[in-house]
Amino acid sequence: MYLNRVLYFTTSTVIDWVDIFTRPIYRHIVVDSLSYCQTHKGLNIYAWVLMSNHLHMIVDTNDDTTVGDVMRDFKKFTNKKILKALEQDEHESRREWLLDRFWFAGANDKRIKNYRFWQEGNYVEEIYTMEFLMQKLNYIHQNPVRAEIVAKPEDYLYSSALNYAGEKGLLNVELIS
């Protein structure tokens, strides 16, 4: 509980851990979609990091919606938007391979029309203590450091570490003090 709210640690992972978020076009689709969810779906983001093939967040939602509902809609929308961008991106050297991977992942699922981009379901874990909250906050911000992408968390653009360093990040974040 933080400020009398239940917070959740979430992870969304690309099928087969495919490194698609190495390209800015796909990263910006995720960031823009999260911003939309904040404005229109009641998503409150306390921390986040987008790595090459997965997204971690600490979130909650307003009373009229659930984290699961928002994540379902976010994944459904970004699935379509990223795949459409990928289909149209003639400069993507891995386009055919990526589309084949995502088609194969969705081919045996009757609920999928063409492609599956995200792994099925959502990993959502309730944060039940302040110690656990701080552990997850540190884990999120240290992710790009552990991956040796940056030396300091605040040097990674696709994370809330900028917000926590007193700078304006790509998304609005409710800081945990």
mmCIF file of C-alpha atoms in Angstrom:
data_model
loop_
_atom_site.group_PDB
_atom_site.id
_atom_site.type_symbol
_atom_site.label_atom_id
_atom_site.label_comp_id
_atom_site.label_asym_id
_atom_site.label_seq_id
_atom_site.Cartn_x
_atom_site.Cartn_y
_atom_site.Cartn_z
ATOM 1 C CA MET A 1 0.000 0.000 0.000
ATOM 2 C CA TYR A 2 1.210 3.471 -0.880
ATOM 3 C CA LEU A 3 -0.902 6.440 0.136
ATOM 4 C CA ASN A 4 -3.782 4.058 0.910
ATOM 5 C CA ARG A 5 -3.653 2.606 -2.618
ATOM 6 C CA VAL A 6 -2.733 -0.880 -3.770
ATOM 7 C CA LEU A 7 0.138 -0.738 -6.247
ATOM 8 C CA TYR A 8 1.143 -3.430 -8.700
ATOM 9 C CA PHE A 9 4.397 -4.477 -10.324
ATOM 10 C CA THR A 10 3.725 -5.521 -13.922
ATOM 11 C CA THR A 11 5.780 -7.112 -16.655
ATOM 12 C CA SER A 12 4.801 -7.413 -20.307
ATOM 13 C CA THR A 13 7.101 -9.442 -22.522
ATOM 14 C CA VAL A 14 7.381 -9.755 -26.298
ATOM 15 C CA ILE A 15 6.872 -13.242 -27.749
ATOM 16 C CA ASP A 16 10.074 -15.298 -27.617
ATOM 17 C CA TRP A 17 11.824 -12.337 -25.957
ATOM 18 C CA VAL A 18 12.345 -10.823 -29.425
ATOM 19 C CA ASP A 19 14.415 -7.620 -29.241
ATOM 20 C CA ILE A 20 12.097 -5.291 -31.152
ATOM 21 C CA PHE A 21 12.373 -2.243 -28.888
ATOM 22 C CA THR A 22 15.856 -1.565 -30.190
ATOM 23 C CA ARG A 23 14.177 0.686 -32.774
ATOM 24 C CA PRO A 24 12.748 4.082 -31.726
ATOM 25 C CA ILE A 25 9.590 3.726 -33.831
ATOM 26 C CA TYR A 26 8.389 0.755 -31.754
ATOM 27 C CA ARG A 27 9.491 2.261 -28.430
ATOM 28 C CA HIS A 28 7.503 5.410 -29.171
ATOM 29 C CA ILE A 29 4.366 3.403 -29.918
ATOM 30 C CA VAL A 30 4.624 1.946 -26.399
ATOM 31 C CA VAL A 31 5.320 5.330 -24.774
ATOM 32 C CA ASP A 32 2.467 7.030 -26.657
ATOM 33 C CA SER A 33 0.102 4.186 -25.744
ATOM 34 C CA LEU A 34 1.038 4.400 -22.061
ATOM 35 C CA SER A 35 0.454 8.153 -22.159
ATOM 36 C CA TYR A 36 -2.967 7.533 -23.692
ATOM 37 C CA CYS A 37 -3.771 5.009 -20.952
ATOM 38 C CA GLN A 38 -2.811 7.600 -18.347
ATOM 39 C CA THR A 39 -5.070 10.247 -19.862
ATOM 40 C CA HIS A 40 -8.037 8.142 -20.923
ATOM 41 C CA LYS A 41 -8.005 4.877 -18.959
ATOM 42 C CA GLY A 42 -7.048 5.955 -15.447
ATOM 43 C CA LEU A 43 -3.563 4.409 -15.411
ATOM 44 C CA ASN A 44 -1.243 5.858 -12.762
ATOM 45 C CA ILE A 45 2.437 5.130 -13.357
ATOM 46 C CA TYR A 46 4.853 5.270 -10.423
ATOM 47 C CA ALA A 47 7.823 3.717 -12.235
ATOM 48 C CA TRP A 48 8.533 2.163 -15.604
ATOM 49 C CA VAL A 49 11.290 0.909 -17.886
ATOM 50 C CA LEU A 50 11.066 -0.281 -21.477
ATOM 51 C CA MET A 51 13.862 -2.664 -22.335
ATOM 52 C CA SER A 52 14.608 -4.275 -25.712
ATOM 53 C CA ASN A 53 11.936 -6.957 -25.287
ATOM 54 C CA HIS A 54 9.886 -6.233 -22.176
ATOM 55 C CA LEU A 55 8.233 -3.542 -20.093
ATOM 56 C CA HIS A 56 8.225 -3.280 -16.293
ATOM 57 C CA MET A 57 5.993 -0.871 -14.392
ATOM 58 C CA ILE A 58 4.702 -0.008 -10.948
ATOM 59 C CA VAL A 59 1.121 1.115 -11.450
ATOM 60 C CA ASP A 60 -2.375 1.408 -10.144
ATOM 61 C CA THR A 61 -5.620 2.637 -11.666
ATOM 62 C CA ASN A 62 -8.495 4.833 -10.734
ATOM 63 C CA ASP A 63 -11.419 3.175 -8.967
ATOM 64 C CA ASP A 64 -13.517 2.569 -12.106
ATOM 65 C CA THR A 65 -11.046 0.260 -13.882
ATOM 66 C CA THR A 66 -8.553 -2.480 -13.046
ATOM 67 C CA VAL A 67 -4.870 -2.844 -13.891
ATOM 68 C CA GLY A 68 -5.730 -6.038 -15.775
ATOM 69 C CA ASP A 69 -8.308 -4.236 -17.924
ATOM 70 C CA VAL A 70 -5.902 -1.408 -18.784
ATOM 71 C CA MET A 71 -3.046 -3.816 -19.549
ATOM 72 C CA ARG A 72 -5.315 -5.951 -21.760
ATOM 73 C CA ASP A 73 -6.365 -2.891 -23.782
ATOM 74 C CA PHE A 74 -2.787 -1.542 -23.915
ATOM 75 C CA LYS A 75 -1.425 -4.846 -25.212
ATOM 76 C CA LYS A 76 -4.226 -5.278 -27.747
ATOM 77 C CA PHE A 77 -3.707 -1.776 -29.146
ATOM 78 C CA THR A 78 0.103 -1.897 -29.220
ATOM 79 C CA ASN A 79 -0.016 -5.374 -30.784
ATOM 80 C CA LYS A 80 -1.946 -3.971 -33.760
ATOM 81 C CA LYS A 81 -0.039 -0.689 -33.984
ATOM 82 C CA ILE A 82 3.460 -2.212 -33.804
ATOM 83 C CA LEU A 83 2.631 -4.946 -36.307
ATOM 84 C CA LYS A 84 1.152 -2.407 -38.730
ATOM 85 C CA ALA A 85 4.296 -0.247 -38.408
ATOM 86 C CA LEU A 86 6.462 -3.325 -38.891
ATOM 87 C CA GLU A 87 4.556 -4.375 -42.016
ATOM 88 C CA GLN A 88 5.031 -0.889 -43.505
ATOM 89 C CA ASP A 89 8.685 -0.415 -42.503
ATOM 90 C CA GLU A 90 10.678 -1.258 -45.636
ATOM 91 C CA HIS A 91 13.904 -0.263 -43.862
ATOM 92 C CA GLU A 92 13.531 -2.835 -41.076
ATOM 93 C CA SER A 93 16.179 -5.425 -41.940
ATOM 94 C CA ARG A 94 14.464 -8.062 -39.772
ATOM 95 C CA ARG A 95 10.931 -7.374 -40.981
ATOM 96 C CA GLU A 96 10.198 -10.747 -42.585
ATOM 97 C CA TRP A 97 11.778 -12.682 -39.724
ATOM 98 C CA LEU A 98 9.882 -10.650 -37.100
ATOM 99 C CA LEU A 99 6.554 -10.986 -38.892
ATOM 100 C CA ASP A 100 7.141 -14.732 -39.247
ATOM 101 C CA ARG A 101 7.864 -15.078 -35.500
ATOM 102 C CA PHE A 102 4.735 -13.117 -34.557
ATOM 103 C CA TRP A 103 2.582 -14.986 -37.093
ATOM 104 C CA PHE A 104 3.841 -18.354 -35.819
ATOM 105 C CA ALA A 105 3.083 -17.326 -32.217
ATOM 106 C CA GLY A 106 -0.524 -16.533 -33.139
ATOM 107 C CA ALA A 107 -1.153 -19.289 -35.681
ATOM 108 C CA ASN A 108 -2.430 -21.895 -33.215
ATOM 109 C CA ASP A 109 -4.550 -19.561 -31.127
ATOM 110 C CA LYS A 110 -8.167 -19.313 -32.301
ATOM 111 C CA ARG A 111 -8.498 -15.935 -30.551
ATOM 112 C CA ILE A 112 -5.721 -14.429 -32.693
ATOM 113 C CA LYS A 113 -6.571 -13.241 -36.197
ATOM 114 C CA ASN A 114 -3.044 -12.864 -37.575
ATOM 115 C CA TYR A 115 -0.172 -12.211 -35.195
ATOM 116 C CA ARG A 116 0.676 -12.386 -31.509
ATOM 117 C CA PHE A 117 3.181 -9.742 -30.388
ATOM 118 C CA TRP A 118 3.002 -9.934 -26.580
ATOM 119 C CA GLN A 119 3.214 -13.094 -24.524
ATOM 120 C CA GLU A 120 -0.220 -14.179 -23.324
ATOM 121 C CA GLY A 121 -1.510 -12.809 -20.052
ATOM 122 C CA ASN A 122 -0.084 -10.207 -17.763
ATOM 123 C CA TYR A 123 2.375 -10.653 -14.972
ATOM 124 C CA VAL A 124 0.851 -8.538 -12.214
ATOM 125 C CA GLU A 125 2.114 -8.752 -8.656
ATOM 126 C CA GLU A 126 0.553 -6.832 -5.779
ATOM 127 C CA ILE A 127 3.028 -4.737 -3.839
ATOM 128 C CA TYR A 128 2.301 -5.415 -0.209
ATOM 129 C CA THR A 129 5.088 -3.664 1.759
ATOM 130 C CA MET A 130 7.157 -0.511 1.455
ATOM 131 C CA GLU A 131 10.304 -2.672 1.381
ATOM 132 C CA PHE A 132 8.946 -4.637 -1.585
ATOM 133 C CA LEU A 133 7.938 -1.387 -3.301
ATOM 134 C CA MET A 134 11.440 0.045 -2.950
ATOM 135 C CA GLN A 135 12.967 -3.249 -4.156
ATOM 136 C CA LYS A 136 10.841 -3.155 -7.320
ATOM 137 C CA LEU A 137 11.522 0.560 -7.876
ATOM 138 C CA ASN A 138 15.268 -0.097 -7.687
ATOM 139 C CA TYR A 139 14.942 -3.184 -9.899
ATOM 140 C CA ILE A 140 13.134 -1.176 -12.590
ATOM 141 C CA HIS A 141 15.636 1.672 -12.618
ATOM 142 C CA GLN A 142 18.694 -0.597 -12.488
ATOM 143 C CA ASN A 143 17.510 -2.750 -15.418
ATOM 144 C CA PRO A 144 19.338 -0.750 -18.147
ATOM 145 C CA VAL A 145 22.427 -0.474 -15.914
ATOM 146 C CA ARG A 146 22.544 -4.248 -15.378
ATOM 147 C CA ALA A 147 22.136 -4.686 -19.158
ATOM 148 C CA GLU A 148 25.140 -2.355 -19.602
ATOM 149 C CA ILE A 149 23.163 0.056 -21.767
ATOM 150 C CA VAL A 150 23.955 3.007 -19.476
ATOM 151 C CA ALA A 151 26.201 3.649 -16.489
ATOM 152 C CA LYS A 152 23.545 5.536 -14.484
ATOM 153 C CA PRO A 153 19.785 4.880 -14.443
ATOM 154 C CA GLU A 154 18.916 8.508 -15.234
ATOM 155 C CA ASP A 155 20.871 8.269 -18.505
ATOM 156 C CA TYR A 156 18.292 5.860 -19.930
ATOM 157 C CA LEU A 157 15.551 7.746 -21.771
ATOM 158 C CA TYR A 158 12.894 4.998 -21.696
ATOM 159 C CA SER A 159 12.492 4.888 -17.941
ATOM 160 C CA SER A 160 11.111 6.849 -15.020
ATOM 161 C CA ALA A 161 14.643 7.200 -13.583
ATOM 162 C CA LEU A 162 14.773 10.645 -15.239
ATOM 163 C CA ASN A 163 11.693 11.711 -13.290
ATOM 164 C CA TYR A 164 13.240 10.484 -10.045
ATOM 165 C CA ALA A 165 16.423 12.456 -10.860
ATOM 166 C CA GLY A 166 14.336 15.643 -11.022
ATOM 167 C CA GLU A 167 14.162 15.836 -14.823
ATOM 168 C CA LYS A 168 11.175 15.608 -17.162
ATOM 169 C CA GLY A 169 10.844 12.087 -18.508
ATOM 170 C CA LEU A 170 8.885 10.807 -21.478
ATOM 171 C CA LEU A 171 5.882 9.973 -19.295
ATOM 172 C CA ASN A 172 4.290 11.673 -16.330
ATOM 173 C CA VAL A 173 5.152 9.719 -13.210
ATOM 174 C CA GLU A 174 3.789 9.894 -9.684
ATOM 175 C CA LEU A 175 6.966 9.854 -7.617
ATOM 176 C CA ILE A 176 7.341 7.527 -4.659
ATOM 177 C CA SER A 177 9.030 9.296 -1.780
#
